[in-house]
JSON list of C-alpha atoms in Angstrom, two decimals:
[
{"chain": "A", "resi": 1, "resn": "UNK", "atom": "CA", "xyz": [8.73, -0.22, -7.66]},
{"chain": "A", "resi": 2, "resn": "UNK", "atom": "CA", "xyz": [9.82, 0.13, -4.15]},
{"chain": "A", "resi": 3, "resn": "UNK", "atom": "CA", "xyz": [10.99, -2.20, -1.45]},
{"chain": "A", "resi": 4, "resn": "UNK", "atom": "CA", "xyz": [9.41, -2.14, 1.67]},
{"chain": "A", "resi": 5, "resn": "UNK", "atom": "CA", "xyz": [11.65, -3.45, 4.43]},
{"chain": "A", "resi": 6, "resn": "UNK", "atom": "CA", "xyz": [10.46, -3.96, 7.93]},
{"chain": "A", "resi": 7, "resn": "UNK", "atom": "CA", "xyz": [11.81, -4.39, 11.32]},
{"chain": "A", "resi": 8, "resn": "UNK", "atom": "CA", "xyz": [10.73, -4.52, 15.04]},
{"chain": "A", "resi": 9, "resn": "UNK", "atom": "CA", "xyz": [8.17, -7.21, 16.53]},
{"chain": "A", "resi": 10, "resn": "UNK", "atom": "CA", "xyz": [8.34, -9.97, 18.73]},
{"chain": "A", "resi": 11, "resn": "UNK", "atom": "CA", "xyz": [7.06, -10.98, 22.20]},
{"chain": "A", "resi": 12, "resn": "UNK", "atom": "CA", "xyz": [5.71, -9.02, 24.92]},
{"chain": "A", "resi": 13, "resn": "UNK", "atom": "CA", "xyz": [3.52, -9.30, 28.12]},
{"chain": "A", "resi": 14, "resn": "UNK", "atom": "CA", "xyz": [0.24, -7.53, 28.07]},
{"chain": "A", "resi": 15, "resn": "UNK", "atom": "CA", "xyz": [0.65, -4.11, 29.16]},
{"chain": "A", "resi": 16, "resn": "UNK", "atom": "CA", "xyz": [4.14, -3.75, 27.37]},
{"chain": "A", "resi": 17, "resn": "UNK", "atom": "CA", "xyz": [5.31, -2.01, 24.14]},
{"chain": "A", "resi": 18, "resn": "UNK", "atom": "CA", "xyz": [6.94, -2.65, 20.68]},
{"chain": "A", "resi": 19, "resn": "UNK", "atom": "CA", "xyz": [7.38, -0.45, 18.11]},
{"chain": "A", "resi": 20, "resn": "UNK", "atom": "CA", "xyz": [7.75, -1.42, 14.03]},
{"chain": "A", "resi": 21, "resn": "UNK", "atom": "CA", "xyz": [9.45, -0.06, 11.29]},
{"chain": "A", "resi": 22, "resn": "UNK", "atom": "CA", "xyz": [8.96, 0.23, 7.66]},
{"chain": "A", "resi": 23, "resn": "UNK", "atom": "CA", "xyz": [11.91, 1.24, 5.69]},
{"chain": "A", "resi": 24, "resn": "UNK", "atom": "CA", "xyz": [11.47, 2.21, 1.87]},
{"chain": "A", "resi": 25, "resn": "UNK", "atom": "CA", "xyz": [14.59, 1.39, -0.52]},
{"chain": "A", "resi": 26, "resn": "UNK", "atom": "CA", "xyz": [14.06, 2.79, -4.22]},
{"chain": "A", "resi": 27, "resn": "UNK", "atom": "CA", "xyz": [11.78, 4.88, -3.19]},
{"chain": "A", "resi": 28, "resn": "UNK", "atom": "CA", "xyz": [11.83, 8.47, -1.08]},
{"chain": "A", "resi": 29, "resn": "UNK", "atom": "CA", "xyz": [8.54, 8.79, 0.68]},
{"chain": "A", "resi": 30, "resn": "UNK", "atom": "CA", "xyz": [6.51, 12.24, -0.52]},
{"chain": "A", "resi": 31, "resn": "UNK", "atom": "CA", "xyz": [2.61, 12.20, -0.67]},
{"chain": "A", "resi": 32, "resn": "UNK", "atom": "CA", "xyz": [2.18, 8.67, -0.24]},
{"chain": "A", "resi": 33, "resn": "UNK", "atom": "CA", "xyz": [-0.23, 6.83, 1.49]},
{"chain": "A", "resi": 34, "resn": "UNK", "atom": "CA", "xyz": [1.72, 4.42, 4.07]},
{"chain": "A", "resi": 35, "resn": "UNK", "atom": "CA", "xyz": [-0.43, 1.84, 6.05]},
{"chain": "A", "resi": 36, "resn": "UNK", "atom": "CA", "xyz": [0.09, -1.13, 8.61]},
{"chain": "A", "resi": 37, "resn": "UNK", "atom": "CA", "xyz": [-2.20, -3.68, 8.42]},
{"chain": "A", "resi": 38, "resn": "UNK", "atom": "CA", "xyz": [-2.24, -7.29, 10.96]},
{"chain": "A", "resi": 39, "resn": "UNK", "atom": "CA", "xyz": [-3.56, -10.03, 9.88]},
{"chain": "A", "resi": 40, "resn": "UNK", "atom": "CA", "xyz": [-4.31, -13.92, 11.92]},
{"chain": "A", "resi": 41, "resn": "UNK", "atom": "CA", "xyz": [-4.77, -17.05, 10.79]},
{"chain": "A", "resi": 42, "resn": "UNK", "atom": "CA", "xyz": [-7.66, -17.64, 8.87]},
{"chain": "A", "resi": 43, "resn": "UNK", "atom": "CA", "xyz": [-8.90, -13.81, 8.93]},
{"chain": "A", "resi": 44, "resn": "UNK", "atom": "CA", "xyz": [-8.71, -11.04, 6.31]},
{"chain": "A", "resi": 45, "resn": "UNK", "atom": "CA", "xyz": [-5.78, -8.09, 6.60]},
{"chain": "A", "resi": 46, "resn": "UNK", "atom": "CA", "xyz": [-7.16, -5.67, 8.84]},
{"chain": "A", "resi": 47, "resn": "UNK", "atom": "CA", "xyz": [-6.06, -1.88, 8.37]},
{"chain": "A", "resi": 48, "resn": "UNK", "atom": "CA", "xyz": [-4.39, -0.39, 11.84]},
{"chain": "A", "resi": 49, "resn": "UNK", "atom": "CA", "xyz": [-2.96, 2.99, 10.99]},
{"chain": "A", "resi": 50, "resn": "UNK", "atom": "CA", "xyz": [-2.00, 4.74, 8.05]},
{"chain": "A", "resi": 51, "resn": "UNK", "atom": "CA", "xyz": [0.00, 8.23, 7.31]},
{"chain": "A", "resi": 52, "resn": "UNK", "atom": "CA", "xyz": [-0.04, 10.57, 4.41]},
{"chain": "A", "resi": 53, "resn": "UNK", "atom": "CA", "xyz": [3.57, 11.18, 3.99]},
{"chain": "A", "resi": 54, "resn": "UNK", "atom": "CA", "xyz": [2.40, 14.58, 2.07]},
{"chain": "A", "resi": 55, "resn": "UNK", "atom": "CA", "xyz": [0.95, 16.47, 5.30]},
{"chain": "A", "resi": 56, "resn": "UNK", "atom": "CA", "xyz": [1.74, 13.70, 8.15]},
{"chain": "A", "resi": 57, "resn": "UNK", "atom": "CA", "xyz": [-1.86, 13.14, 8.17]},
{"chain": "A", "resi": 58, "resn": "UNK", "atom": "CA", "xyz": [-2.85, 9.79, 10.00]},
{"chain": "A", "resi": 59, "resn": "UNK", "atom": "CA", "xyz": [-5.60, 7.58, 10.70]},
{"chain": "A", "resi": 60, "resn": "UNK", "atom": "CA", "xyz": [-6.31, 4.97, 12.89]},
{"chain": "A", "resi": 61, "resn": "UNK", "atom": "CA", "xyz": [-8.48, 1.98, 13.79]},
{"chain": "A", "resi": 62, "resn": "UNK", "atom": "CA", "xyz": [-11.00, 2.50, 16.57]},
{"chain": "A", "resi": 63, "resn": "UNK", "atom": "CA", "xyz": [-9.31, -0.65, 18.32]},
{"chain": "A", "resi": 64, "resn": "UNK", "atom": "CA", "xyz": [-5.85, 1.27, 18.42]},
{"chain": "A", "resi": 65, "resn": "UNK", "atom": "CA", "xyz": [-6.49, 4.56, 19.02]},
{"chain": "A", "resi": 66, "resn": "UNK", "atom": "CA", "xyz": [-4.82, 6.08, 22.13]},
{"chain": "A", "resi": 67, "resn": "UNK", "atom": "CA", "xyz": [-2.68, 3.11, 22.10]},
{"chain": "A", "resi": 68, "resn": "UNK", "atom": "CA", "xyz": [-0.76, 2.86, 18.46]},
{"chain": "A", "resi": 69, "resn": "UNK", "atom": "CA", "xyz": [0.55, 5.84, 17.09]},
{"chain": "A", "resi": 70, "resn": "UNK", "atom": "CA", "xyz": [2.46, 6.14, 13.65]},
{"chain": "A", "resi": 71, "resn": "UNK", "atom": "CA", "xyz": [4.68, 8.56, 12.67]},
{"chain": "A", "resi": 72, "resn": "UNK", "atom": "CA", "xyz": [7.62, 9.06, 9.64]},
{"chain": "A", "resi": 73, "resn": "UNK", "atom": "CA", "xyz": [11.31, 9.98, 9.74]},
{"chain": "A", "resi": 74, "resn": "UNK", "atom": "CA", "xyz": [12.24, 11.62, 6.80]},
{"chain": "A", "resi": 75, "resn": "UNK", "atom": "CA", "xyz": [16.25, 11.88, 7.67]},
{"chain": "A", "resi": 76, "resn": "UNK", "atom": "CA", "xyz": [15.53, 7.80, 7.86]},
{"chain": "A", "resi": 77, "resn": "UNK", "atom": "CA", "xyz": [12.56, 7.16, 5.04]},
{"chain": "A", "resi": 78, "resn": "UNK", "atom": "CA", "xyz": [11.23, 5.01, 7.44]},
{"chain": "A", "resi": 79, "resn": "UNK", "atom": "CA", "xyz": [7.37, 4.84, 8.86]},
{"chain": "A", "resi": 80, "resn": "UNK", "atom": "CA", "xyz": [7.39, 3.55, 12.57]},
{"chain": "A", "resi": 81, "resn": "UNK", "atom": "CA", "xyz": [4.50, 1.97, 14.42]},
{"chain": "A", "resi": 82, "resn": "UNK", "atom": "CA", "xyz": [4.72, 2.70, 17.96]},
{"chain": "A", "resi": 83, "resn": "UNK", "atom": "CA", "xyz": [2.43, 0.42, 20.04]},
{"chain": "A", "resi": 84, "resn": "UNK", "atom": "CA", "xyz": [2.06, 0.47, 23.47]},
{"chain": "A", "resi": 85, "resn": "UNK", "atom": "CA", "xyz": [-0.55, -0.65, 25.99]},
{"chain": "A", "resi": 86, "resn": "UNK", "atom": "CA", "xyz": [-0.58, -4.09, 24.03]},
{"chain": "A", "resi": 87, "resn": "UNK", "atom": "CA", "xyz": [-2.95, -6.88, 24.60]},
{"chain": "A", "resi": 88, "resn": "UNK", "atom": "CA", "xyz": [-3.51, -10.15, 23.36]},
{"chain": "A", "resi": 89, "resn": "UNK", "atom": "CA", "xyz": [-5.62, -9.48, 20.81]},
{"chain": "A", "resi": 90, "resn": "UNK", "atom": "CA", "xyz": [-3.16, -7.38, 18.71]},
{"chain": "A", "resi": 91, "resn": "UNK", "atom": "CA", "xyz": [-1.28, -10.53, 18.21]},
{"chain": "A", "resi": 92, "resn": "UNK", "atom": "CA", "xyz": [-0.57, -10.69, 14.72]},
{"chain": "A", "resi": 93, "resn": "UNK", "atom": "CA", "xyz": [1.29, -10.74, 11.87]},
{"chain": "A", "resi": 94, "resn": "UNK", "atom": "CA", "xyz": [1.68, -6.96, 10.80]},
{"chain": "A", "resi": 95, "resn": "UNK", "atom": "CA", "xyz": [2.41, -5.48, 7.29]},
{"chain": "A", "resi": 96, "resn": "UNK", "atom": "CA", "xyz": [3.13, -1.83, 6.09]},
{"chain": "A", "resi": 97, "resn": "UNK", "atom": "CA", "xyz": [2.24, -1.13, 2.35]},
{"chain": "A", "resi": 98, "resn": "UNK", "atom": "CA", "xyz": [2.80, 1.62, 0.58]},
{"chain": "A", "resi": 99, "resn": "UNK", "atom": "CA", "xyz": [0.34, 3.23, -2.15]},
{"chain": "A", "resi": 100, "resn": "UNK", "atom": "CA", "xyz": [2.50, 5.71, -4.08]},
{"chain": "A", "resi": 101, "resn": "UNK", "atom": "CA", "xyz": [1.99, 9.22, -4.75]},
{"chain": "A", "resi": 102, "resn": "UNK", "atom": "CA", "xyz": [-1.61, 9.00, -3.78]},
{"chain": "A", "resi": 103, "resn": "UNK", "atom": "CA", "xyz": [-3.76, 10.79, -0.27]},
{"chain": "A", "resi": 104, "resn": "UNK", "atom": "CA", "xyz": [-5.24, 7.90, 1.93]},
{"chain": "A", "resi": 105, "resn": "UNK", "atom": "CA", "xyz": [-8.56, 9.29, 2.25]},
{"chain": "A", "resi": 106, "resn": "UNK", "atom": "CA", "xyz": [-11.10, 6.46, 3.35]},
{"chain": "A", "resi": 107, "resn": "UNK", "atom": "CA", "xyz": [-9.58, 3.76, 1.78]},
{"chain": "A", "resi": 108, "resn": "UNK", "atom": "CA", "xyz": [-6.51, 3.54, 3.79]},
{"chain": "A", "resi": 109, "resn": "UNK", "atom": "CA", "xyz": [-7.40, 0.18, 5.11]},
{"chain": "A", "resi": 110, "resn": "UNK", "atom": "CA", "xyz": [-8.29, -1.24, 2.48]},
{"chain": "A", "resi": 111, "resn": "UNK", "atom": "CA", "xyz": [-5.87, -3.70, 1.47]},
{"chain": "A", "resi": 112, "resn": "UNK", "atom": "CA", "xyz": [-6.57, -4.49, -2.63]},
{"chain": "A", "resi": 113, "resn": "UNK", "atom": "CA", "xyz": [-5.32, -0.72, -3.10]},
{"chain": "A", "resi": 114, "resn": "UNK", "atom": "CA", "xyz": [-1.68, -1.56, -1.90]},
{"chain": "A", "resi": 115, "resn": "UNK", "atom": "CA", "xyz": [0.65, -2.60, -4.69]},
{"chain": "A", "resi": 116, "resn": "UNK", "atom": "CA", "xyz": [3.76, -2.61, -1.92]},
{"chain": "A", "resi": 117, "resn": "UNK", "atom": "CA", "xyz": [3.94, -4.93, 0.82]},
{"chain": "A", "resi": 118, "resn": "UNK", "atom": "CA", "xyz": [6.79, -5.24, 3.25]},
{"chain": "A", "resi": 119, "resn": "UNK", "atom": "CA", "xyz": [7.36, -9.08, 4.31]},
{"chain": "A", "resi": 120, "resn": "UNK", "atom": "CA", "xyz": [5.44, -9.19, 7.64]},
{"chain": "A", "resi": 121, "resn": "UNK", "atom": "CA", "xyz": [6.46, -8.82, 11.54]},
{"chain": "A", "resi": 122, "resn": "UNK", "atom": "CA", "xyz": [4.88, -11.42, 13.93]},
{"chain": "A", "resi": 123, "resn": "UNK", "atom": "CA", "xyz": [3.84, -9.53, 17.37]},
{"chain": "A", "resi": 124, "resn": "UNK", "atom": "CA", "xyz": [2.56, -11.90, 19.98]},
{"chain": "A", "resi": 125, "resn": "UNK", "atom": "CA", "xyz": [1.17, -10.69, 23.21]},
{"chain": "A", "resi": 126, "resn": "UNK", "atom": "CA", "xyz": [0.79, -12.61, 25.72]},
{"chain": "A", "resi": 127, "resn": "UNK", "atom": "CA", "xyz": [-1.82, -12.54, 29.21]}
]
């Protein structure tokens, strides 16, 4: 089992940046399927970006593109989530998860396939 620790978040103006981090202790990412998900009050997890750890291959909601962008430091074992260009509606609580030893393909944001949640990040952008 691996721990998923995150870090990063808060409160921003439209316009501004944050970035997120999603540390893995137990556990040295290789070919795994690492996703961020945000979810609001009263709404399902949504998926927001994902990254194979295998190839670096990522994916990306169409309401993020150009704006978010994920990437992984492996002197760190940690997946960032760079997001810039922010708006109100990304405010959110945000989760990575980790599905291990397995491609993300066209489930990445799906939720029920993640075993390994980190404990959440609130983001709140404000107008």
């Amino acid at each position: 089992q691996v721990q998923l620790v995150q870090s990063g978040g808060g409160s921003v103006q439209a316009g501004g940046s944050l970035r997120l981090s999603c540390a893995a202790s137990g556990h040295t990412y290789f070919q795994d399927c690492i996703s961020w998900f945000r979810q609001v009050p009263g709404k399902e997890r949504d998926g927001v970006a994902a990254i194979y750890t295998g190839a670096g291959t990522t994916y990306y909601a169409d309401s993020v593109k150009g704006r978010f962008t994920i990437s992984l430091d492996n002197a760190k074992n940690t997946v960032y989530l760079q997001m810039d260009s922010l708006k109100p509606e990304d405010s959110a609580m945000y989760y990575c998860a980790a599905d291990l030893r397995l491609r993300c393909a066209s489930s990445w944001g799906r939720s029920s396939r993640f075993e390994n949640w980190g404990q959440g990040t609130q983001v709140t952008v404000s107008s």
